[in-house]
Amino acid sequence: MDKEQEASSTTSNVESPEPQHGSPAAVAKLTKKAAITQIITAIVANITIISSGMGIGFPSIALMELTNSTSSVVLSESQASWFASITAILCPVGGLLSGYLLDKIGRKKTLYCINGISIVSWVIMSVASRTDASTLFVELIVARVIIGVAIGLSSTPASVYAAEVAHPSLRGRLTLLTACFTGIGMLMVYSLGYVYKDDWRYVCTICGVFTGVSLLTVIPLPESPSWLVGKKRMLEAERHLKVVRAIKEDKNPEIRAELNALEESVARFRASETSKKPSKLVQLKKPEVYKPLTIMCTFFMFQQFSGIFVIIVYAASFSVEAGVAIDPFLAAVLVGLTRVVTTILMAFISDRFGRRPPALFSGFGMACCMFGLSACTIYPVADTELNWIPTALLVAFIFTATLGFLTLPFSMNAEVYPSKVRGFASGLTIFFGYTMSFIMLKIYPTMVNAIGNENVFLFFGTVSLSGIAFVYFFLPETKGRTLLDIEEYFRGKSEPSDTTKQDTRA
């Protein structure tokens, strides 16, 4: 590293340092017991994300009754669109807040906050008015605003936590858990909606109770050793690092080496801060920050405008518009189940093939499915023996989307940024992504009314095709690279083709 690059890497505020090294000696050896410990720890951290998944999918199972009920007060079409999209307005706020909380109070306490905020939202909706439409609308909007903050908050902490406690060889799979557990949350709420089609308030009660249990599961989690080192809490860092590395000896050389690497990283950054502490805007001018930031924001833009979140949020009503012949609530369950199964598969696919090949296949598959749905809208098959095709295309879209465009932006967001700005930059990325989500969710009903379902599907398909070009030319491969390797790549110090070599280092 030359002097200019060395200075660049040491002038930013570090709250959760990453070992600035590439030698395997700096990370304790991955034993079977350590692998099991890290997997369990990451899973427990991600249980919190289930409530956010429930919050994302909830409008799909509630909108049918809220707009068509004959036994309760209902929402107008305009109110219903706000109910479906309002969460996305606050998700960006939650995304930015997550960056602050991750650095300020730590990974574990941020998970506490997510659960607490979610509980408040579910309680408000479970006791919402049954007699006054105006009161009901206000209560629902307040609750959805609150859950929107929780959803934005949840997009980063668990994956950042998993990335920091995991051995490099496990990191790629464990950072995908956030996407998996978000999918589990949506599947759970879709299933509850299928069982309790006419009582969304009872569904809210069940979700609230589950979130309370989730809050309790966070208590035994160890805090991120990286964050503790950044806060000069060395004794706690050593104790918690021993937990996640499954080492009990008092003076283990591997633990000492990893802690030393973290301490050296902190010392370099803080030595620079004593003379000059750059603002966040100054940090954004560095190539290792603005390059991944630009790439990830663009990736999120393709994700949102390809229609993925439209299907997730409007799953039941979307299935009707797409010509799906089965019960719309059952179609929503199929969407949720497909996402969960594919996300689990994605953990192994990503580990075997990396990030880019699945993303390229994802964009192609999504485009084919949307063009197929457009054709089914122009040439209806509902009353023919081919009426199964729209259902197959809808499920195939979720399958291919989950292989890349749905999951990768969130999982890669936890690994492409330097440790010194990871909380801030990942939060900023989530802010942008959910801003795009709000725009798409709010204008979707208007698009359908203005240009028709077939043209909306064509638009989604065209965006998916454009996303293929973006992935091919701009999305880097991070498989097998340590977090430092990725940072060095964006500085221009290494090439994407170095992946094989980096695998031996991980």
PDB file of N, CA, C and O in Angstrom, residues 8 280-298 416-418 421 425 428-429 490-491:
ATOM      1  N   SER A   8      -5.446   7.212   3.181  1.00  0.00           N
ATOM      2  CA  SER A   8      -6.879   7.100   2.897  1.00  0.00           C
ATOM      3  C   SER A   8      -7.545   6.095   3.791  1.00  0.00           C
ATOM      4  O   SER A   8      -8.677   6.274   4.209  1.00  0.00           O
ATOM      5  N   LYS A 280     -18.291  12.738   7.107  1.00  0.00           N
ATOM      6  CA  LYS A 280     -18.811  11.632   6.313  1.00  0.00           C
ATOM      7  C   LYS A 280     -18.745  11.956   4.828  1.00  0.00           C
ATOM      8  O   LYS A 280     -18.507  11.075   4.000  1.00  0.00           O
ATOM      9  N   LEU A 281     -18.957  13.210   4.477  1.00  0.00           N
ATOM     10  CA  LEU A 281     -18.901  13.594   3.068  1.00  0.00           C
ATOM     11  C   LEU A 281     -17.500  13.420   2.498  1.00  0.00           C
ATOM     12  O   LEU A 281     -17.325  13.021   1.350  1.00  0.00           O
ATOM     13  N   VAL A 282     -16.472  13.714   3.325  1.00  0.00           N
ATOM     14  CA  VAL A 282     -15.096  13.511   2.881  1.00  0.00           C
ATOM     15  C   VAL A 282     -14.837  12.021   2.663  1.00  0.00           C
ATOM     16  O   VAL A 282     -14.206  11.620   1.681  1.00  0.00           O
ATOM     17  N   GLN A 283     -15.346  11.189   3.548  1.00  0.00           N
ATOM     18  CA  GLN A 283     -15.167   9.753   3.406  1.00  0.00           C
ATOM     19  C   GLN A 283     -15.826   9.234   2.131  1.00  0.00           C
ATOM     20  O   GLN A 283     -15.309   8.307   1.486  1.00  0.00           O
ATOM     21  N   LEU A 284     -16.953   9.842   1.751  1.00  0.00           N
ATOM     22  CA  LEU A 284     -17.662   9.401   0.552  1.00  0.00           C
ATOM     23  C   LEU A 284     -16.879   9.678  -0.723  1.00  0.00           C
ATOM     24  O   LEU A 284     -17.190   9.110  -1.776  1.00  0.00           O
ATOM     25  N   LYS A 285     -15.875  10.541  -0.656  1.00  0.00           N
ATOM     26  CA  LYS A 285     -15.080  10.865  -1.847  1.00  0.00           C
ATOM     27  C   LYS A 285     -13.996   9.827  -2.124  1.00  0.00           C
ATOM     28  O   LYS A 285     -13.349   9.874  -3.168  1.00  0.00           O
ATOM     29  N   LYS A 286     -13.810   8.894  -1.207  1.00  0.00           N
ATOM     30  CA  LYS A 286     -12.768   7.892  -1.388  1.00  0.00           C
ATOM     31  C   LYS A 286     -13.289   6.754  -2.264  1.00  0.00           C
ATOM     32  O   LYS A 286     -14.446   6.342  -2.133  1.00  0.00           O
ATOM     33  N   PRO A 287     -12.468   6.239  -3.166  1.00  0.00           N
ATOM     34  CA  PRO A 287     -12.943   5.225  -4.111  1.00  0.00           C
ATOM     35  C   PRO A 287     -13.458   3.962  -3.445  1.00  0.00           C
ATOM     36  O   PRO A 287     -14.387   3.336  -3.949  1.00  0.00           O
ATOM     37  N   GLU A 288     -12.861   3.584  -2.298  1.00  0.00           N
ATOM     38  CA  GLU A 288     -13.333   2.377  -1.616  1.00  0.00           C
ATOM     39  C   GLU A 288     -14.698   2.576  -0.977  1.00  0.00           C
ATOM     40  O   GLU A 288     -15.298   1.612  -0.469  1.00  0.00           O
ATOM     41  N   VAL A 289     -15.207   3.825  -0.980  1.00  0.00           N
ATOM     42  CA  VAL A 289     -16.539   4.112  -0.449  1.00  0.00           C
ATOM     43  C   VAL A 289     -17.513   4.469  -1.568  1.00  0.00           C
ATOM     44  O   VAL A 289     -18.579   3.856  -1.697  1.00  0.00           O
ATOM     45  N   TYR A 290     -17.145   5.452  -2.416  1.00  0.00           N
ATOM     46  CA  TYR A 290     -18.121   5.893  -3.407  1.00  0.00           C
ATOM     47  C   TYR A 290     -18.346   4.873  -4.513  1.00  0.00           C
ATOM     48  O   TYR A 290     -19.445   4.800  -5.088  1.00  0.00           O
ATOM     49  N   LYS A 291     -17.350   4.062  -4.828  1.00  0.00           N
ATOM     50  CA  LYS A 291     -17.549   3.049  -5.866  1.00  0.00           C
ATOM     51  C   LYS A 291     -18.561   1.989  -5.436  1.00  0.00           C
ATOM     52  O   LYS A 291     -19.535   1.736  -6.159  1.00  0.00           O
ATOM     53  N   PRO A 292     -18.364   1.336  -4.277  1.00  0.00           N
ATOM     54  CA  PRO A 292     -19.382   0.361  -3.873  1.00  0.00           C
ATOM     55  C   PRO A 292     -20.728   1.009  -3.579  1.00  0.00           C
ATOM     56  O   PRO A 292     -21.776   0.399  -3.812  1.00  0.00           O
ATOM     57  N   LEU A 293     -20.714   2.262  -3.080  1.00  0.00           N
ATOM     58  CA  LEU A 293     -21.976   2.951  -2.810  1.00  0.00           C
ATOM     59  C   LEU A 293     -22.773   3.147  -4.098  1.00  0.00           C
ATOM     60  O   LEU A 293     -23.986   2.890  -4.147  1.00  0.00           O
ATOM     61  N   THR A 294     -22.102   3.589  -5.151  1.00  0.00           N
ATOM     62  CA  THR A 294     -22.775   3.783  -6.437  1.00  0.00           C
ATOM     63  C   THR A 294     -23.299   2.463  -6.987  1.00  0.00           C
ATOM     64  O   THR A 294     -24.437   2.377  -7.473  1.00  0.00           O
ATOM     65  N   ILE A 295     -22.473   1.429  -6.908  1.00  0.00           N
ATOM     66  CA  ILE A 295     -22.869   0.117  -7.428  1.00  0.00           C
ATOM     67  C   ILE A 295     -24.060  -0.438  -6.658  1.00  0.00           C
ATOM     68  O   ILE A 295     -25.040  -0.921  -7.252  1.00  0.00           O
ATOM     69  N   MET A 296     -24.029  -0.364  -5.328  1.00  0.00           N
ATOM     70  CA  MET A 296     -25.101  -0.945  -4.536  1.00  0.00           C
ATOM     71  C   MET A 296     -26.403  -0.168  -4.683  1.00  0.00           C
ATOM     72  O   MET A 296     -27.489  -0.755  -4.731  1.00  0.00           O
ATOM     73  N   CYS A 297     -26.335   1.158  -4.749  1.00  0.00           N
ATOM     74  CA  CYS A 297     -27.555   1.949  -4.953  1.00  0.00           C
ATOM     75  C   CYS A 297     -28.187   1.631  -6.312  1.00  0.00           C
ATOM     76  O   CYS A 297     -29.407   1.519  -6.430  1.00  0.00           O
ATOM     77  N   THR A 298     -27.345   1.462  -7.333  1.00  0.00           N
ATOM     78  CA  THR A 298     -27.866   1.107  -8.651  1.00  0.00           C
ATOM     79  C   THR A 298     -28.482  -0.284  -8.630  1.00  0.00           C
ATOM     80  O   THR A 298     -29.537  -0.517  -9.233  1.00  0.00           O
ATOM     81  N   VAL A 416     -19.321  -5.038   1.222  1.00  0.00           N
ATOM     82  CA  VAL A 416     -18.562  -4.279   0.225  1.00  0.00           C
ATOM     83  C   VAL A 416     -17.954  -2.988   0.770  1.00  0.00           C
ATOM     84  O   VAL A 416     -17.097  -2.387   0.113  1.00  0.00           O
ATOM     85  N   TYR A 417     -18.366  -2.536   1.963  1.00  0.00           N
ATOM     86  CA  TYR A 417     -17.876  -1.262   2.485  1.00  0.00           C
ATOM     87  C   TYR A 417     -16.745  -1.456   3.487  1.00  0.00           C
ATOM     88  O   TYR A 417     -16.712  -2.452   4.218  1.00  0.00           O
ATOM     89  N   PRO A 418     -15.804  -0.494   3.557  1.00  0.00           N
ATOM     90  CA  PRO A 418     -14.749  -0.555   4.575  1.00  0.00           C
ATOM     91  C   PRO A 418     -15.356  -0.527   5.972  1.00  0.00           C
ATOM     92  O   PRO A 418     -16.398   0.107   6.204  1.00  0.00           O
ATOM     93  N   VAL A 421     -16.548   2.829   7.725  1.00  0.00           N
ATOM     94  CA  VAL A 421     -17.774   3.533   7.337  1.00  0.00           C
ATOM     95  C   VAL A 421     -18.901   2.561   7.050  1.00  0.00           C
ATOM     96  O   VAL A 421     -19.898   2.922   6.442  1.00  0.00           O
ATOM     97  N   ALA A 425     -22.369   3.861   5.530  1.00  0.00           N
ATOM     98  CA  ALA A 425     -22.574   3.617   4.100  1.00  0.00           C
ATOM     99  C   ALA A 425     -23.681   2.603   3.844  1.00  0.00           C
ATOM    100  O   ALA A 425     -24.498   2.775   2.928  1.00  0.00           O
ATOM    101  N   LEU A 428     -26.923   4.351   4.408  1.00  0.00           N
ATOM    102  CA  LEU A 428     -27.236   5.246   3.299  1.00  0.00           C
ATOM    103  C   LEU A 428     -27.765   4.459   2.098  1.00  0.00           C
ATOM    104  O   LEU A 428     -28.693   4.895   1.406  1.00  0.00           O
ATOM    105  N   THR A 429     -27.190   3.293   1.853  1.00  0.00           N
ATOM    106  CA  THR A 429     -27.648   2.451   0.757  1.00  0.00           C
ATOM    107  C   THR A 429     -29.075   1.975   0.983  1.00  0.00           C
ATOM    108  O   THR A 429     -29.905   1.989   0.066  1.00  0.00           O
ATOM    109  N   PHE A 490     -11.654  -2.098  -4.482  1.00  0.00           N
ATOM    110  CA  PHE A 490     -12.268  -0.827  -4.853  1.00  0.00           C
ATOM    111  C   PHE A 490     -11.246   0.317  -4.860  1.00  0.00           C
ATOM    112  O   PHE A 490     -11.460   1.339  -5.507  1.00  0.00           O
ATOM    113  N   ARG A 491     -10.139   0.132  -4.152  1.00  0.00           N
ATOM    114  CA  ARG A 491      -9.062   1.107  -4.231  1.00  0.00           C
ATOM    115  C   ARG A 491      -8.251   0.933  -5.523  1.00  0.00           C
ATOM    116  O   ARG A 491      -7.426   1.757  -5.851  1.00  0.00           O
TER     117      ARG A 491
END
